[in-house]
XYZ file of C-alpha atoms in Angstrom:
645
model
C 79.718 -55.717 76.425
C 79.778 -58.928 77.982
C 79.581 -59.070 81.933
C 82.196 -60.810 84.121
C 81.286 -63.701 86.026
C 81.409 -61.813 89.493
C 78.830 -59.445 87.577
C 76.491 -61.652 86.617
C 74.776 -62.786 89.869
C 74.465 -59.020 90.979
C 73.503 -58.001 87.721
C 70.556 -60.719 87.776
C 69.511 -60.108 91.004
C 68.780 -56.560 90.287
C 66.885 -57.343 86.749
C 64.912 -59.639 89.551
C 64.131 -56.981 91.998
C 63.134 -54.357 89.171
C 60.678 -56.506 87.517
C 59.394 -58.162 91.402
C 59.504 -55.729 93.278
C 60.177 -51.909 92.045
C 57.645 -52.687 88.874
C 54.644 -53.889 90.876
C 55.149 -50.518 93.514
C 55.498 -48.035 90.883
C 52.563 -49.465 89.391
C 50.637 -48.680 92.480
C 52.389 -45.737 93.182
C 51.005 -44.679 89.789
C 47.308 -45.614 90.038
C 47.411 -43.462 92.928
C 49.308 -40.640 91.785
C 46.223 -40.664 88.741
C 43.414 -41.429 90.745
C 41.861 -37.897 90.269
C 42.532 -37.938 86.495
C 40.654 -40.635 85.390
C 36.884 -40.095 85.756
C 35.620 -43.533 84.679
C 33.677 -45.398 86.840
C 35.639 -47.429 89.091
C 34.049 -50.996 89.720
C 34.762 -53.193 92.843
C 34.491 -56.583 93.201
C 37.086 -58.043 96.318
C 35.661 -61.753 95.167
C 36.199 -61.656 91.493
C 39.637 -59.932 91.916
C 40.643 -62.715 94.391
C 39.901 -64.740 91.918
C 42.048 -62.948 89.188
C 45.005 -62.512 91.359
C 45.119 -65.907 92.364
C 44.615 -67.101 88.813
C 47.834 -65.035 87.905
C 49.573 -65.877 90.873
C 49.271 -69.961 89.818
C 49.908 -69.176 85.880
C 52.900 -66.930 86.975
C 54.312 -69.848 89.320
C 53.995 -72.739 86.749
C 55.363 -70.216 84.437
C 58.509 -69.799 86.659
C 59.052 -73.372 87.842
C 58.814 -74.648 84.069
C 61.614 -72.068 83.424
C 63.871 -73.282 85.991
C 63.207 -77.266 85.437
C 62.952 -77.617 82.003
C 64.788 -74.638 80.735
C 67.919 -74.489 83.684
C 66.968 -70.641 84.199
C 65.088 -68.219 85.939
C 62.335 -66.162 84.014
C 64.263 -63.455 83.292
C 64.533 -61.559 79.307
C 67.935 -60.498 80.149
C 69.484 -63.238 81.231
C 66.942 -66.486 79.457
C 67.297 -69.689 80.003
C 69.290 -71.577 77.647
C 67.072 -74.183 76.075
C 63.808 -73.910 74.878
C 60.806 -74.514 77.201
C 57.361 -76.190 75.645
C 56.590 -78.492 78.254
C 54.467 -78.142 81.482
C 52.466 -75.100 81.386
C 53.983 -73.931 78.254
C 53.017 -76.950 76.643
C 49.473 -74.637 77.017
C 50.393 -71.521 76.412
C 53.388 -69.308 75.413
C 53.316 -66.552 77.596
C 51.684 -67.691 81.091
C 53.731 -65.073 82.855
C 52.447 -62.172 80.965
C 48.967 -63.851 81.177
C 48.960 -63.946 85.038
C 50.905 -60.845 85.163
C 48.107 -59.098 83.688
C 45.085 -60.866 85.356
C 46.678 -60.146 88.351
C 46.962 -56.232 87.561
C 42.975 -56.546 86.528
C 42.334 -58.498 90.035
C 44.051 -55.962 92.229
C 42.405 -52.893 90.298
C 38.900 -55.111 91.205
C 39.938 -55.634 94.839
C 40.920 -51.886 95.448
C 38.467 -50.587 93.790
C 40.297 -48.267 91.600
C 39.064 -47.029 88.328
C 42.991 -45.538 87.289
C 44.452 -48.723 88.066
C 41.409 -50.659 85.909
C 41.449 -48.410 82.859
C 44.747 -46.653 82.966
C 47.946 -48.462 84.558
C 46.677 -52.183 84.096
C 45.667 -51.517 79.893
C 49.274 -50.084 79.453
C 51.020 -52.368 81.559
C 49.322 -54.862 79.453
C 50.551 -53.279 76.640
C 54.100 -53.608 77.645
C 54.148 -57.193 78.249
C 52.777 -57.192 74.729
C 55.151 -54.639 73.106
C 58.307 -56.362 74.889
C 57.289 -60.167 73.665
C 57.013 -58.775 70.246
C 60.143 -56.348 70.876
C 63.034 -58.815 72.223
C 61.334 -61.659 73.025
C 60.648 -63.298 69.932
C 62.686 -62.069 67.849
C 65.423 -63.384 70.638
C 63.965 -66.432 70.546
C 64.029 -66.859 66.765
C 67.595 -66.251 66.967
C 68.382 -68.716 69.374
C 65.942 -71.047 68.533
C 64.762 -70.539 65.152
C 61.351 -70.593 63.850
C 60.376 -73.622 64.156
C 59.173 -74.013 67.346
C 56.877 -76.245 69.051
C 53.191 -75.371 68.965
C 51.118 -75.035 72.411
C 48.181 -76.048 72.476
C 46.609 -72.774 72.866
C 47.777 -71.365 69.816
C 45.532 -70.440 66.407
C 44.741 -72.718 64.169
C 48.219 -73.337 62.140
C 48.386 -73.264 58.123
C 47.590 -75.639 56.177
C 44.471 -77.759 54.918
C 42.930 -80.337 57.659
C 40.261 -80.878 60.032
C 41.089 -78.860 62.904
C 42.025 -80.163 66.567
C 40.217 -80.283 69.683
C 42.559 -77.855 71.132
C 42.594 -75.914 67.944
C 38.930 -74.863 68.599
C 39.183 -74.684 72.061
C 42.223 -72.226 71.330
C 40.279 -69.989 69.172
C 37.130 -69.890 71.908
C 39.830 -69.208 74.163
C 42.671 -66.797 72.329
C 39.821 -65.139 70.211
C 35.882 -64.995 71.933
C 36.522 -64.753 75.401
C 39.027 -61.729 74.588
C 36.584 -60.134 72.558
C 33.618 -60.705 75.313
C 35.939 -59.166 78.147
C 36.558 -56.257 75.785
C 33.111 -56.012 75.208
C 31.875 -55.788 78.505
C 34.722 -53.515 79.527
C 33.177 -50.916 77.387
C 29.573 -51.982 78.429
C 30.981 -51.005 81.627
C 32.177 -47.551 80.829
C 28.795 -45.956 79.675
C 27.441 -44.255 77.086
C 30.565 -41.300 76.715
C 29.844 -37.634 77.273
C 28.624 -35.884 74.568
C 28.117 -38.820 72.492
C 25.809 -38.526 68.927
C 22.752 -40.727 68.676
C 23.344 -42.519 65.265
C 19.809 -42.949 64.518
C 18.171 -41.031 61.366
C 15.292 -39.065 61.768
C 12.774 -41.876 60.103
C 13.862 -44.728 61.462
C 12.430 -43.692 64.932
C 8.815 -44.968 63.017
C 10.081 -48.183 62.936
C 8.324 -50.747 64.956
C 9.867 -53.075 67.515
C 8.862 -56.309 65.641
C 9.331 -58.492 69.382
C 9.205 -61.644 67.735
C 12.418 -60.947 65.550
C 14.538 -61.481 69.294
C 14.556 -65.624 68.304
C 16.760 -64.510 65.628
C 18.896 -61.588 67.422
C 19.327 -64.137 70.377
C 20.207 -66.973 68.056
C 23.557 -65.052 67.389
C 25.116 -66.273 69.910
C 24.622 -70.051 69.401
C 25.337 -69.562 65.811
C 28.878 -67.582 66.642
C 29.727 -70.411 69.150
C 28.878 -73.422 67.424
C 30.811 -72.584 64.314
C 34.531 -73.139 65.631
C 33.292 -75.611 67.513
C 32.199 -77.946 64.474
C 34.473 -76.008 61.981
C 35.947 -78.773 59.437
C 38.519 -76.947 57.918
C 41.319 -75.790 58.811
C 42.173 -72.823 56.753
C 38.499 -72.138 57.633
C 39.396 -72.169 61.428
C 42.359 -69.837 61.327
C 40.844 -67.082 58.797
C 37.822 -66.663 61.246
C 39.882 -67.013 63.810
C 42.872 -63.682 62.995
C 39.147 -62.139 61.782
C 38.061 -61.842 64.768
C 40.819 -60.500 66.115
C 41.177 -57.979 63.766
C 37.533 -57.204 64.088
C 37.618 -56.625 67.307
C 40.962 -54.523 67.757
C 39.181 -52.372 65.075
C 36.125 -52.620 66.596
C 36.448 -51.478 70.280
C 38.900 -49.150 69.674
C 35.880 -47.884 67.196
C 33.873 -47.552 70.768
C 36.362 -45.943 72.744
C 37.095 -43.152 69.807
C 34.115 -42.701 68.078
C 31.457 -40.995 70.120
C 28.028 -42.693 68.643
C 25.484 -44.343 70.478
C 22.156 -45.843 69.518
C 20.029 -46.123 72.405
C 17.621 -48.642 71.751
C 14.073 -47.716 70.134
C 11.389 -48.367 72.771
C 8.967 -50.253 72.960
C 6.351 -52.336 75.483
C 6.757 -56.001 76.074
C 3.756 -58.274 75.370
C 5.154 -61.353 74.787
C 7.834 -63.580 76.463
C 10.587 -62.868 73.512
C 9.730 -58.836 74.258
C 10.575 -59.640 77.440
C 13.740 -61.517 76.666
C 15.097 -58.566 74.339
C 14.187 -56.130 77.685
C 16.414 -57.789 79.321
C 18.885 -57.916 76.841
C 18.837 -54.074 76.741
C 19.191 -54.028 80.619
C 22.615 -56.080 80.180
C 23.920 -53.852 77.082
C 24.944 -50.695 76.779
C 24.239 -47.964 73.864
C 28.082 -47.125 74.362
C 28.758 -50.388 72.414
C 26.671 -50.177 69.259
C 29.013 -48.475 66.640
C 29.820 -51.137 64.789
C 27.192 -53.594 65.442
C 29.461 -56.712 66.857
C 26.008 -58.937 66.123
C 26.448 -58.275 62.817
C 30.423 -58.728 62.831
C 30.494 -61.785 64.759
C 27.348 -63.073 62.369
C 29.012 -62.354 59.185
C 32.261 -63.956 60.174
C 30.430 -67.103 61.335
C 28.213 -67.336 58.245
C 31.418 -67.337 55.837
C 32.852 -69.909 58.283
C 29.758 -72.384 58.317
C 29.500 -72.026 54.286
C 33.052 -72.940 53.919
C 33.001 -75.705 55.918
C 29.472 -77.165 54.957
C 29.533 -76.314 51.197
C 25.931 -77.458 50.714
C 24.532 -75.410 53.062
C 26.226 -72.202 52.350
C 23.073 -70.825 51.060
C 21.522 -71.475 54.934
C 24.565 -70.246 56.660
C 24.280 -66.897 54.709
C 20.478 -66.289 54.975
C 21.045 -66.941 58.748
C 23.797 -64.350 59.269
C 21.765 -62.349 57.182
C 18.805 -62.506 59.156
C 20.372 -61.934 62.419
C 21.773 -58.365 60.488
C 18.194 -57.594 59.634
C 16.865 -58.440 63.161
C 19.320 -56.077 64.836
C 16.868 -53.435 63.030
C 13.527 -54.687 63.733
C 14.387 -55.632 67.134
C 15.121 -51.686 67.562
C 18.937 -52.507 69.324
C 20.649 -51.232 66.616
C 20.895 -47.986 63.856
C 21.371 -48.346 60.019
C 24.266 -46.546 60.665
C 25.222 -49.650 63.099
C 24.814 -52.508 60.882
C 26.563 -51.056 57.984
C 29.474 -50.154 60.044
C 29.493 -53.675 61.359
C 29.276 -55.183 57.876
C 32.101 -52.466 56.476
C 34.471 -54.087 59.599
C 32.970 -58.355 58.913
C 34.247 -57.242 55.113
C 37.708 -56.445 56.113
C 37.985 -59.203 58.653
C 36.500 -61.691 56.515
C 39.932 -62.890 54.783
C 42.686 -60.987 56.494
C 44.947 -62.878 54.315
C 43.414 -60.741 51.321
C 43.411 -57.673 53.492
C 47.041 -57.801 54.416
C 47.683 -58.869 50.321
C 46.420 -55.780 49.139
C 47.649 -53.469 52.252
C 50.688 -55.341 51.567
C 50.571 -54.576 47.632
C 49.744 -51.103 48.394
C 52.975 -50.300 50.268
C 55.347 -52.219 47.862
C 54.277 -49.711 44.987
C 54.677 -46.575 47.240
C 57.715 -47.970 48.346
C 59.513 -47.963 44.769
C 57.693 -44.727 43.384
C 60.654 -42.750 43.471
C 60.531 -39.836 41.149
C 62.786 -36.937 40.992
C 63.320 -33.411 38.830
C 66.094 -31.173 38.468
C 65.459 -27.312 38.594
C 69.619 -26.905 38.011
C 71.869 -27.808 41.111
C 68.330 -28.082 42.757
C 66.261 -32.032 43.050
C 62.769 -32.089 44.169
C 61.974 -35.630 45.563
C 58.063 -36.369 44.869
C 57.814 -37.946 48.709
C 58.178 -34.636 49.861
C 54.968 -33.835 49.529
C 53.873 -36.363 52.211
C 55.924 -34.706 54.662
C 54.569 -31.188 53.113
C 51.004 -32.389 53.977
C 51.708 -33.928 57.024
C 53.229 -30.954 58.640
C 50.120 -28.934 57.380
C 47.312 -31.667 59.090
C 49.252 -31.723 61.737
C 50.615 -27.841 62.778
C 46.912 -26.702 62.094
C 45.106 -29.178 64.211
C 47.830 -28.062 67.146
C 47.394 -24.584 66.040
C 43.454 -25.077 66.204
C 43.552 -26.980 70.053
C 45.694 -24.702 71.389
C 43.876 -21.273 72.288
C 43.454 -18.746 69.427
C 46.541 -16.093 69.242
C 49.092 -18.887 70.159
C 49.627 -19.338 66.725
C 53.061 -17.726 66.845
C 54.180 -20.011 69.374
C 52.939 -23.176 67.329
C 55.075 -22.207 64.220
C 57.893 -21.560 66.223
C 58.342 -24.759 68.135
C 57.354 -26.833 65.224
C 60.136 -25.009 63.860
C 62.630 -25.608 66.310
C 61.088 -29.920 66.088
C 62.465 -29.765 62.583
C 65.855 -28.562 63.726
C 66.276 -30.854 66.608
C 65.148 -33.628 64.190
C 67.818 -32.500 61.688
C 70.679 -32.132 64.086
C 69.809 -35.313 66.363
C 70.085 -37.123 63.249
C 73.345 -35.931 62.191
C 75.103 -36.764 65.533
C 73.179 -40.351 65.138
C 73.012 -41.114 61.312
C 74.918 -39.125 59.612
C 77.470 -39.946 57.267
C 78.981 -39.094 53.931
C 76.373 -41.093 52.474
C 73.330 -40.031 54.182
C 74.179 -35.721 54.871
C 70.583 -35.139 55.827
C 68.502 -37.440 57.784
C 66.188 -36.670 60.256
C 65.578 -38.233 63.633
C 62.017 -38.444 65.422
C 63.499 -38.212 68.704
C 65.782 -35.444 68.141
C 62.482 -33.702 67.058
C 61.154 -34.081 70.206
C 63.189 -32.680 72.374
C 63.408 -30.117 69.856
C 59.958 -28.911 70.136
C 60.002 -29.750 74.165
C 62.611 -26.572 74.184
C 60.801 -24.731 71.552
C 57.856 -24.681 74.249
C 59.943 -24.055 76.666
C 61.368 -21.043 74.855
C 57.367 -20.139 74.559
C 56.841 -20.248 77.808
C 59.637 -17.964 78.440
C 57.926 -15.536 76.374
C 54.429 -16.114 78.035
C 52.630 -18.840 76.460
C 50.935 -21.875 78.078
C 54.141 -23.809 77.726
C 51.825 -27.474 78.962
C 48.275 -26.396 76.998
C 50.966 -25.940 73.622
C 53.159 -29.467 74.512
C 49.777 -31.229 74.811
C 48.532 -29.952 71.564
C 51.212 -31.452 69.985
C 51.051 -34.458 71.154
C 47.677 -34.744 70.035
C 48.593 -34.145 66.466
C 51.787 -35.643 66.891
C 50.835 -39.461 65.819
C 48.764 -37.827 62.817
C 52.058 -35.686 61.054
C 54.192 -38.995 62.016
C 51.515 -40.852 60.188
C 51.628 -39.609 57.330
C 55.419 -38.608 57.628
C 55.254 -42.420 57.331
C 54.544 -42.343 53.864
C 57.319 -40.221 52.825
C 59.014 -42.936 54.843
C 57.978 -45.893 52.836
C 59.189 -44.044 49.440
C 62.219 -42.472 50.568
C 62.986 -45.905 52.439
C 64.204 -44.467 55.333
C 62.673 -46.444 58.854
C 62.704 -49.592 56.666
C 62.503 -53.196 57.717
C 64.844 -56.121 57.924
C 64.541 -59.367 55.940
C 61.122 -61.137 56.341
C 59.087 -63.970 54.871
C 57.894 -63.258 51.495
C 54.143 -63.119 52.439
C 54.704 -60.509 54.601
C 57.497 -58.318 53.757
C 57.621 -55.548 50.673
C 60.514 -55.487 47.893
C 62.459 -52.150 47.207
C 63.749 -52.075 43.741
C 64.469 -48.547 43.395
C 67.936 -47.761 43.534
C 68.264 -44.389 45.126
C 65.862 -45.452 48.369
C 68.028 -46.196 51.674
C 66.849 -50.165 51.754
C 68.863 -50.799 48.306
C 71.685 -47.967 48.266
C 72.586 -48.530 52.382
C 71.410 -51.654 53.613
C 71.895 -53.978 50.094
C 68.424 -55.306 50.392
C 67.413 -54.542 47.035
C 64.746 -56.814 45.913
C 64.921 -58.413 49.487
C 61.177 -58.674 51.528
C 61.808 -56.616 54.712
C 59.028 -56.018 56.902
C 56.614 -52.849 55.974
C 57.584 -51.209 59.490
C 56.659 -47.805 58.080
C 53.057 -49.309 57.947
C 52.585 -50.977 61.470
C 53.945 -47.193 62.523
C 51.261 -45.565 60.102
C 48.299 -48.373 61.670
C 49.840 -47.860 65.232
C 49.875 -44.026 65.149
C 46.694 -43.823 63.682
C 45.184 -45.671 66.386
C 46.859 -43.334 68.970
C 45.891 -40.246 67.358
C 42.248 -41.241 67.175
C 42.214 -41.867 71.072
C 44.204 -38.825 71.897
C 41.405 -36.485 70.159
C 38.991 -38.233 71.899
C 40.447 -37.627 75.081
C 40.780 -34.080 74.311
C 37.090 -33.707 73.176
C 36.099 -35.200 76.213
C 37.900 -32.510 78.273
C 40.443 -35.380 79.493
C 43.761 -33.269 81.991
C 46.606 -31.558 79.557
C 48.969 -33.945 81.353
C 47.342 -37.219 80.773
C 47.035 -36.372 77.081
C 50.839 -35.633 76.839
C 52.023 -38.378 79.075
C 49.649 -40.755 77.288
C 51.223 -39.805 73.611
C 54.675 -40.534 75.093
C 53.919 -43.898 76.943
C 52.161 -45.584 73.526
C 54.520 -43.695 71.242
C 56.977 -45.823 73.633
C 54.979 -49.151 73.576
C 54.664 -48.853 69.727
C 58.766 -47.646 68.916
C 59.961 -50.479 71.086
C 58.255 -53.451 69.287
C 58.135 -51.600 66.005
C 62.525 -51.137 66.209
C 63.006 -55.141 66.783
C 61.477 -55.665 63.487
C 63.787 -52.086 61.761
C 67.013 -53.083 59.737
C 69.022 -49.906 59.403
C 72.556 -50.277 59.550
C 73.548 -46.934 60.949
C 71.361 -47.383 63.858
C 74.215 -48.439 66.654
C 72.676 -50.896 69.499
C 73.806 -51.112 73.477
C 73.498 -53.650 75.665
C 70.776 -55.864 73.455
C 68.385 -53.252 72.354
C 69.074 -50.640 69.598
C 69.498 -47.097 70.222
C 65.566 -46.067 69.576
C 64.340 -49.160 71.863
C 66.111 -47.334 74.604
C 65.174 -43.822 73.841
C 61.532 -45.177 73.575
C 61.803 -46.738 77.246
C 62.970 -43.117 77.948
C 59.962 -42.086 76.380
C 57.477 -44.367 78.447
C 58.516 -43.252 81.936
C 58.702 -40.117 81.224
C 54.960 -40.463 79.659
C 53.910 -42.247 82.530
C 55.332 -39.840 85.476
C 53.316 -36.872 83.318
C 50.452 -38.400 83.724
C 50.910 -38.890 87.263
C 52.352 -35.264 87.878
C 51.352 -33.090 84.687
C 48.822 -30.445 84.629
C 45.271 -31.353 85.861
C 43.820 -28.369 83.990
C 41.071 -29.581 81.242
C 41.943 -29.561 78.094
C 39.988 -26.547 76.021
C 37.609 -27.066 73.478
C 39.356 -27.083 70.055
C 38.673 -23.522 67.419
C 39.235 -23.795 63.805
C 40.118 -20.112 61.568
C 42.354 -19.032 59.377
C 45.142 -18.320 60.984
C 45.677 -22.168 62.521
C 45.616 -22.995 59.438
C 48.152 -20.711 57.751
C 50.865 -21.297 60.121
C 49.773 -25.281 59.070
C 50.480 -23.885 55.431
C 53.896 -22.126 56.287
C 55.155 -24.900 58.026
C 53.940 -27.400 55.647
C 55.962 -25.846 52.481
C 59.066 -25.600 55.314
C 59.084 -29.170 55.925
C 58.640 -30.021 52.365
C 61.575 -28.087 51.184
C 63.848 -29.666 54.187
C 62.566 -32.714 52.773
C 62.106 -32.919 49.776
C 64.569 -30.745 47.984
C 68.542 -31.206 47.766
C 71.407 -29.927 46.004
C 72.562 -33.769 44.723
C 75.961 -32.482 43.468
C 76.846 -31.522 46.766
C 78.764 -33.283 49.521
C 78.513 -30.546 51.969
C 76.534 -31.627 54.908
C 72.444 -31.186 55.125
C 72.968 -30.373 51.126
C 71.723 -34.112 49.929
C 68.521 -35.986 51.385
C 69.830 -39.317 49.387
């Protein structure tokens, strides 16, 4: 609904006072409110935080004043200017208000001193700017604008064949390295975790520390450097460039979820190069050695020196070789270390491959349809996704939660599956579709199937946090029922990214007429994000992290991932209100309710985790549940719940 004119002016000036003045309170509100929560080491430094907040401060004001010159608005999503800006600061960069927004957050953490506001509100605030440019933002923009935008200048190398640009190299020192050495450090800062693994076997502790091997392990960072820098293709550029992204987002969250550390052999300087690799060791950290980044960021700079001096390949690959080999004899780094660092160089080496066969990959699950009749009965074969994932994910919240509570786990995983089912029939449901299910409606399904526990006696907030800590693993794989069934599917993309349904009976062709039309794979960023959630979520849980930072945490990125993931979702029956569908709204819900958990949940430890046979039955029970409200329908029928398609 459109607002009046007499509406408007109120209506922006309280979008302005949310996002300048409520947003920056609560955010301090809530690094206080979580202060004794998160035990990472805070780090103070008044000077460099200055620094940062000023930074922002500067990037937010050009960001603002180019707005309102060249654009005729204020910076405001809800109410955008009406032409395009891609002059002034801009012209640099797309997003300098997001940019300074979050340097400033990082600054004022530095300043204060406070380790919540450095590693907990300022990450996820981060994350929001992120999730809402790639959540309304640009796909508001496209819409207005289209795609063909002017480039800044700090932007990835674009398409094509070429030399690359000045500011084409500087972007990708910029947009790609510096990230990746701030991300780095951060976790050099954290520490070695608790009850971290050494990753080094038994013999290689007889290995020497060959001192004059540092030349090479040193050269790596010359070698990484120079490459963009005198890159002379193109195509080159931007494949080392989304690389290294990729490598890195796979990377450190590798650090932060896997708990292996490689504390360096030792040894006794006697030369000037053994003293050079000493101090090396004093500036690293053993808490950043799973994968080896040397050998990442050396394998990704050898491909990109071969392809752009063809006659030296040969060189360019001995080199990045070499510098693998050193990270061994100059004792900094496991076997275990460099071949996890050359299993991630391998997958970022050609992302354009990578996504081709991810891509490929989805597009056949996506029409694999089958189907048998057992009389007026169907079994679907994508049931058995949703079979599985109830079992993975039931058991491992059956196995966190303390032994005996398995009654209670069955039971509000039970009452999940009817909330789901019911939520989606007020939502969804139609003549056409007479049993969906809805994520949400699961939710606050099993929220009062805990409560109902606790009624009864249970823990109700040691049972809600265990399922949220399996919760991104069943939706993950729930995902790939998804993808076959068709349901949570995409809107029309560009052929090199989206997948083709061609089935008939999945939703995408029989309710959405976009047969043989590429929509984008959102069931797979919702597999990659929730995977990527889940992994952090059990590692906050073996670390003994508070019951309500786990749940609030699964709620707030659960949030962060629906929102952006729902901009890019093209089902029809999903209604939308006030420029943001249905789930974008419920997932806002979701991330403020996440967020005031963590602030004023539970600060009781989270229990150490017990595996038997009993977690793992009620897994099994629930698991052939799920599959049969999933996966088998009377097809005749057009009663509702009888038919899943």
């Amino acid at each position: 609904m459109a607002l009046t004119s007499a509406a408007r002016p109120l209506a922006k000036a309280a979008y302005g006072a949310l996002f300048c003045l409520a947003l920056p309170a609560l955010l301090v509100l809530w690094a206080r409110a979580t202060a004794d929560v998160v035990t990472l080491p805070a780090l103070r430094a008044p000077l460099a935080g200055a620094v940062l907040i000023g930074l922002g401060a500067a990037l937010m004001a050009a960001g603002a004043w180019a707005l309102a010159v060249h654009g005729g608005g204020p910076p405001m999503n809800a109410f955008p200017p009406p032409r395009l800006v891609s002059r002034g600061i801009y012209g640099l960069h797309s997003h300098p208000i997001y940019v300074g927004f979050g340097l400033g957050l990082v600054g004022a953490a530095l300043v204060a001193g406070s380790a919540s506001g450095l590693w907990l509100v300022s990450p996820l605030a981060i994350l929001g700017a992120v999730s809402l440019v790639f959540g309304y933002e640009l796909p508001d923009l496209g819409r207005r604008f289209g795609t063909s935008r002017p480039r800044p200048r700090l932007a990835l190398p674009a398409p094509g064949v070429g030399v690359p640009s000045t500011w084409e190299r500087i972007a990708v020192v910029a947009l790609v390295l510096v990230p990746w050495a701030i991300a780095y450090e951060a976790v050099v800062r954290l520490g070695p975790p608790a009850g971290a693994a050494g990753s080094f076997l038994p013999f290689e502790a007889r290995w020497p520390v060959l001192e004059w091997t540092e030349a090479v392990y040193a050269s790596t960072y010359l070698f990484v450097a120079l490459a963009p820098l005198l890159a002379r293709r193109r195509t080159a550029l931007r494949a080392f460039a989304t690389g290294g992204l990729l490598a890195t987002i796979v990377g450190i969250l590798t650090f932060l979820t896997v708990p292996l550390v490689a504390p360096p052999r030792p040894f006794m300087p006697a030369t000037a190069l053994g003293r050079l690799l000493a101090l090396e060791r004093a500036l690293d950290s053993s808490a950043a050695s799973f994968p080896s980044f040397h050998v990442v960021w050396a394998l990704l700079a050898a491909r990109l020196w071969a392809r752009s001096f063809p006659r030296r390949a040969a060189l360019a690959w001995s080199w990045g070789a070499a510098i693998a080999v050193s990270c061994l004899t100059t004792g900094m780094h496991s076997l275990a270390d460099v071949t996890a660092g050359a299993a991630v160089a391998a997958l970022a080496a050609d992302p354009a491959r990578t996504w081709a066969v991810v891509r490929g990959a989805c597009e056949r699950l996506a029409n694999s349809w089958r189907e048998w009749r057992l009389g007026p009965l169907r079994v679907l074969n994508h049931g058995a996704f949703i079979g599985v994932g109830s079992f993975v994910g039931v058991s491992l919240a059956a196995a966190l939660a303390r032994a005996g509570s398995e009654t209670a786990v069955l039971s509000i995983a039970l009452a999940g599956l009817v909330g789901a089912g019911l939520w989606a029939q007020l939502v969804e449901g139609s003549s056409r579709l007479a049993r969906p299910f809805g994520y949400y409606g699961g939710l606050i399904g099993a929220a009062l199937g805990t409560l109902a526990a606790s009624l009864a006696g249970a823990n109700a907030w040691l049972l809600a946090a265990a399922f949220a800590a399996q919760g991104p693993f069943i939706q993950a794989i729930g995902r790939l029922r998804c993808t076959a069934n068709g349901c949570c599917h995409g809107r029309r993309a560009p052929a090199e990214v989206g997948i083709r349904y061609l089935a008939p009976r999945t939703r995408p062709c029989r309710l959405a007429g976009l047969e043989g039309v590429p929509i984008y794979p959102t069931q797979l960023y919702s597999i990659a994000w929730n995977l990527a959630t889940g992994a952090l979520l059990l590692r906050l849980w073996w670390a003994g992290a508070a019951l309500g930072l786990v749940l609030g945490l699964y709620l707030v990125l659960n949030g962060l991932g629906r929102f952006a993931e729902e901009a890019y979702r093209g089902e029809p029956q999903t209604p939308a209100f006030g420029g943001l569908a249905l789930y974008q709204w419920t997932a806002i819900t979701s991330i403020v309710a996440g967020a005031l958990l963590t602030a004023l949940g539970p600060r009781a430890a989270c229990p150490p985790p017990h595996a038997g046979p009993a977690a793992l039955g009620v897994g099994a029970v629930f698991g052939v549940v799920a599959f049969v409200a999933m996966g088998v329908d009377f097809p005749e029928s057009d009663r509702r719940f009888a038919r899943l398609a």
